[in-house]
mmCIF file of C-alpha atoms in Angstrom:
data_model
loop_
_atom_site.group_PDB
_atom_site.id
_atom_site.type_symbol
_atom_site.label_atom_id
_atom_site.label_comp_id
_atom_site.label_asym_id
_atom_site.label_seq_id
_atom_site.Cartn_x
_atom_site.Cartn_y
_atom_site.Cartn_z
ATOM 1 C CA UNK W 1 -19.107 -8.049 10.113
ATOM 2 C CA UNK W 2 -20.450 -5.704 12.786
ATOM 3 C CA UNK W 3 -18.542 -2.447 13.052
ATOM 4 C CA UNK W 4 -16.541 -2.244 16.243
ATOM 5 C CA UNK W 5 -17.350 0.871 18.261
ATOM 6 C CA UNK W 6 -15.321 2.981 20.674
ATOM 7 C CA UNK W 7 -17.948 2.305 23.335
ATOM 8 C CA UNK W 8 -17.248 -1.452 23.008
ATOM 9 C CA UNK W 9 -13.945 -0.773 24.771
ATOM 10 C CA UNK W 10 -14.552 2.377 26.817
ATOM 11 C CA UNK W 11 -16.400 0.734 29.729
ATOM 12 C CA UNK W 12 -14.165 -2.365 29.760
ATOM 13 C CA UNK W 13 -11.066 -0.172 29.967
ATOM 14 C CA UNK W 14 -12.571 1.905 32.752
ATOM 15 C CA UNK W 15 -13.627 -1.129 34.830
ATOM 16 C CA UNK W 16 -10.296 -2.891 34.218
ATOM 17 C CA UNK W 17 -8.285 0.174 35.213
ATOM 18 C CA UNK W 18 -6.559 0.382 31.843
ATOM 19 C CA UNK W 19 -4.791 3.721 31.678
ATOM 20 C CA UNK W 20 -4.785 4.278 27.908
ATOM 21 C CA UNK W 21 -7.781 5.183 25.803
ATOM 22 C CA UNK W 22 -9.350 2.844 23.256
ATOM 23 C CA UNK W 23 -8.141 5.229 20.533
ATOM 24 C CA UNK W 24 -4.550 5.081 21.734
ATOM 25 C CA UNK W 25 -4.744 1.284 21.902
ATOM 26 C CA UNK W 26 -6.125 1.202 18.358
ATOM 27 C CA UNK W 27 -3.243 3.431 17.264
ATOM 28 C CA UNK W 28 -0.693 1.134 18.944
ATOM 29 C CA UNK W 29 -2.316 -1.867 17.311
ATOM 30 C CA UNK W 30 -2.472 -0.245 13.877
ATOM 31 C CA UNK W 31 1.161 0.871 14.015
ATOM 32 C CA UNK W 32 2.175 -2.609 15.155
ATOM 33 C CA UNK W 33 0.317 -4.257 12.274
ATOM 34 C CA UNK W 34 1.883 -1.872 9.748
ATOM 35 C CA UNK W 35 5.264 -3.392 10.592
ATOM 36 C CA UNK W 36 4.032 -6.857 11.707
ATOM 37 C CA UNK W 37 0.969 -7.719 9.577
ATOM 38 C CA UNK W 38 1.711 -11.429 9.756
ATOM 39 C CA UNK W 39 2.147 -11.517 13.520
ATOM 40 C CA UNK W 40 1.219 -14.694 15.333
ATOM 41 C CA UNK W 41 -1.489 -14.923 17.971
ATOM 42 C CA UNK W 42 1.236 -15.266 20.610
ATOM 43 C CA UNK W 43 3.058 -12.130 19.408
ATOM 44 C CA UNK W 44 -0.191 -10.198 19.512
ATOM 45 C CA UNK W 45 -1.038 -11.367 23.017
ATOM 46 C CA UNK W 46 2.397 -10.308 24.262
ATOM 47 C CA UNK W 47 1.849 -6.900 22.645
ATOM 48 C CA UNK W 48 -1.623 -6.594 24.215
ATOM 49 C CA UNK W 49 -0.209 -7.317 27.652
ATOM 50 C CA UNK W 50 2.603 -4.803 27.176
ATOM 51 C CA UNK W 51 0.206 -2.098 26.008
ATOM 52 C CA UNK W 52 -2.531 -2.664 28.561
ATOM 53 C CA UNK W 53 -0.844 -4.030 31.657
ATOM 54 C CA UNK W 54 2.836 -3.391 31.187
ATOM 55 C CA UNK W 55 4.029 -5.884 33.773
ATOM 56 C CA UNK W 56 4.112 -9.055 31.682
ATOM 57 C CA UNK W 57 0.846 -10.390 33.105
ATOM 58 C CA UNK W 58 -1.494 -11.846 30.497
ATOM 59 C CA UNK W 59 -4.586 -9.830 29.629
ATOM 60 C CA UNK W 60 -8.044 -11.130 30.517
ATOM 61 C CA UNK W 61 -9.285 -13.763 28.011
ATOM 62 C CA UNK W 62 -12.471 -11.826 27.181
ATOM 63 C CA UNK W 63 -10.462 -8.665 26.562
ATOM 64 C CA UNK W 64 -7.980 -10.582 24.388
ATOM 65 C CA UNK W 65 -10.913 -11.828 22.287
ATOM 66 C CA UNK W 66 -12.200 -8.269 21.852
ATOM 67 C CA UNK W 67 -8.719 -7.104 20.903
ATOM 68 C CA UNK W 68 -8.337 -9.946 18.402
ATOM 69 C CA UNK W 69 -11.645 -8.961 16.817
ATOM 70 C CA UNK W 70 -10.437 -5.356 16.565
ATOM 71 C CA UNK W 71 -7.071 -6.504 15.173
ATOM 72 C CA UNK W 72 -8.673 -8.653 12.479
ATOM 73 C CA UNK W 73 -11.221 -5.988 11.545
ATOM 74 C CA UNK W 74 -8.512 -3.330 11.306
ATOM 75 C CA UNK W 75 -6.204 -5.532 9.256
ATOM 76 C CA UNK W 76 -9.069 -6.288 6.858
ATOM 77 C CA UNK W 77 -9.780 -2.558 6.536
ATOM 78 C CA UNK W 78 -6.111 -1.841 5.759
ATOM 79 C CA UNK W 79 -5.459 -4.575 3.246
ATOM 80 C CA UNK W 80 -5.107 -4.000 -0.478
ATOM 81 C CA UNK W 81 -8.736 -4.425 -1.549
ATOM 82 C CA UNK W 82 -10.330 -2.699 1.420
ATOM 83 C CA UNK W 83 -11.644 0.195 -0.699
ATOM 84 C CA UNK W 84 -10.356 2.692 1.882
ATOM 85 C CA UNK W 85 -12.657 1.347 4.585
ATOM 86 C CA UNK W 86 -10.140 1.897 7.406
ATOM 87 C CA UNK W 87 -11.772 3.603 10.387
ATOM 88 C CA UNK W 88 -10.118 5.087 13.445
ATOM 89 C CA UNK W 89 -11.609 3.910 16.739
ATOM 90 C CA UNK W 90 -13.027 7.168 18.108
ATOM 91 C CA UNK W 91 -16.087 8.316 20.033
ATOM 92 C CA UNK W 92 -19.156 8.668 17.822
ATOM 93 C CA UNK W 93 -20.283 11.925 16.231
ATOM 94 C CA UNK W 94 -22.626 12.660 19.155
ATOM 95 C CA UNK W 95 -19.572 13.216 21.365
ATOM 96 C CA UNK W 96 -18.035 16.658 21.679
ATOM 97 C CA UNK W 97 -15.572 17.861 19.082
ATOM 98 C CA UNK W 98 -12.961 18.121 21.830
ATOM 99 C CA UNK W 99 -13.471 14.495 22.919
ATOM 100 C CA UNK W 100 -13.106 13.321 19.316
ATOM 101 C CA UNK W 101 -10.064 15.568 18.784
ATOM 102 C CA UNK W 102 -8.426 14.159 21.914
ATOM 103 C CA UNK W 103 -9.154 10.630 20.684
ATOM 104 C CA UNK W 104 -7.589 11.414 17.303
ATOM 105 C CA UNK W 105 -4.483 12.798 19.002
ATOM 106 C CA UNK W 106 -4.311 9.666 21.170
ATOM 107 C CA UNK W 107 -4.645 7.460 18.094
ATOM 108 C CA UNK W 108 -1.766 9.297 16.380
ATOM 109 C CA UNK W 109 0.461 9.022 19.462
ATOM 110 C CA UNK W 110 -0.321 5.317 19.770
ATOM 111 C CA UNK W 111 0.233 4.746 16.062
ATOM 112 C CA UNK W 112 3.673 6.329 16.197
ATOM 113 C CA UNK W 113 4.581 4.219 19.237
ATOM 114 C CA UNK W 114 3.273 1.072 17.590
ATOM 115 C CA UNK W 115 5.520 1.616 14.572
ATOM 116 C CA UNK W 116 8.577 1.622 16.786
ATOM 117 C CA UNK W 117 11.905 3.061 15.726
ATOM 118 C CA UNK W 118 12.044 1.783 12.181
ATOM 119 C CA UNK W 119 13.561 3.743 9.319
ATOM 120 C CA UNK W 120 11.213 4.763 6.539
ATOM 121 C CA UNK W 121 11.597 6.390 3.152
ATOM 122 C CA UNK W 122 11.183 10.137 2.707
ATOM 123 C CA UNK W 123 7.467 10.119 1.817
ATOM 124 C CA UNK W 124 6.538 7.964 4.814
ATOM 125 C CA UNK W 125 8.731 10.129 7.061
ATOM 126 C CA UNK W 126 6.829 13.229 5.883
ATOM 127 C CA UNK W 127 3.499 11.591 6.753
ATOM 128 C CA UNK W 128 4.868 10.530 10.159
ATOM 129 C CA UNK W 129 6.003 14.100 10.836
ATOM 130 C CA UNK W 130 2.461 15.324 10.164
ATOM 131 C CA UNK W 131 1.046 12.654 12.500
ATOM 132 C CA UNK W 132 3.550 13.732 15.187
ATOM 133 C CA UNK W 133 2.260 17.300 14.886
ATOM 134 C CA UNK W 134 -1.331 16.127 15.301
ATOM 135 C CA UNK W 135 -0.378 13.996 18.321
ATOM 136 C CA UNK W 136 1.360 17.004 19.908
ATOM 137 C CA UNK W 137 -1.641 19.362 19.713
ATOM 138 C CA UNK W 138 -2.745 20.269 23.233
ATOM 139 C CA UNK W 139 -5.397 22.942 22.931
ATOM 140 C CA UNK W 140 -9.043 22.326 23.672
ATOM 141 C CA UNK W 141 -11.312 22.393 20.631
ATOM 142 C CA UNK W 142 -14.587 24.255 20.971
ATOM 143 C CA UNK W 143 -17.903 23.412 19.379
ATOM 144 C CA UNK W 144 -18.428 25.117 16.018
ATOM 145 C CA UNK W 145 -19.256 24.133 12.466
ATOM 146 C CA UNK W 146 -15.791 25.239 11.353
ATOM 147 C CA UNK W 147 -14.095 23.043 13.976
ATOM 148 C CA UNK W 148 -16.349 20.121 13.028
ATOM 149 C CA UNK W 149 -15.337 20.523 9.401
ATOM 150 C CA UNK W 150 -11.646 20.854 10.317
ATOM 151 C CA UNK W 151 -11.802 17.732 12.471
ATOM 152 C CA UNK W 152 -13.413 15.780 9.630
ATOM 153 C CA UNK W 153 -10.612 16.815 7.279
ATOM 154 C CA UNK W 154 -7.899 15.913 9.792
ATOM 155 C CA UNK W 155 -9.472 12.508 10.471
ATOM 156 C CA UNK W 156 -9.544 11.845 6.722
ATOM 157 C CA UNK W 157 -5.921 12.933 6.424
ATOM 158 C CA UNK W 158 -4.904 10.547 9.226
ATOM 159 C CA UNK W 159 -6.895 7.670 7.700
ATOM 160 C CA UNK W 160 -5.264 8.133 4.290
ATOM 161 C CA UNK W 161 -1.818 8.540 5.881
ATOM 162 C CA UNK W 162 -2.206 5.268 7.787
ATOM 163 C CA UNK W 163 -3.354 3.471 4.634
ATOM 164 C CA UNK W 164 -0.366 4.927 2.760
ATOM 165 C CA UNK W 165 2.103 3.858 5.458
ATOM 166 C CA UNK W 166 0.611 0.360 5.607
ATOM 167 C CA UNK W 167 0.817 0.005 1.819
ATOM 168 C CA UNK W 168 4.365 1.362 1.617
ATOM 169 C CA UNK W 169 5.544 -1.041 4.327
ATOM 170 C CA UNK W 170 3.876 -3.910 2.490
ATOM 171 C CA UNK W 171 5.853 -2.990 -0.619
ATOM 172 C CA UNK W 172 9.110 -2.959 1.355
ATOM 173 C CA UNK W 173 8.553 -6.473 2.715
#
């Protein structure tokens, strides 16, 4: 399966006037699937409309197809035998560190929103607290090798945290 790229959504969102970033949408979607992995097509389409449009209007059919592809690819990456293949939808490595940092923060904020107000055990709550801290960071990140390395480590931490939360929720079900 072809890897889905941030740029696959960036232009569509811009042209469609969608206010959230592709990373935030991916976070919303990933949080949603952590608590609703067996959601129906209809449930997903309602969620897409809420996230993207917010007024109950259905999303464009082509966009829904793209979102379904992203949903299925993400769910496959999260599932038990994925070999830790989960990727966060972010700008590529040619983008500035700040742009990628902002995308990571947006993903974390979306992820937390997508989970909703469920109660989790202590270990999951600790991971969620760390993701809240990442989502709340507001400073601009300058270009440097140290910042690049730090961003890599934070992205890996978020990836592993999401995989952990998905797995723990699967055990609870």
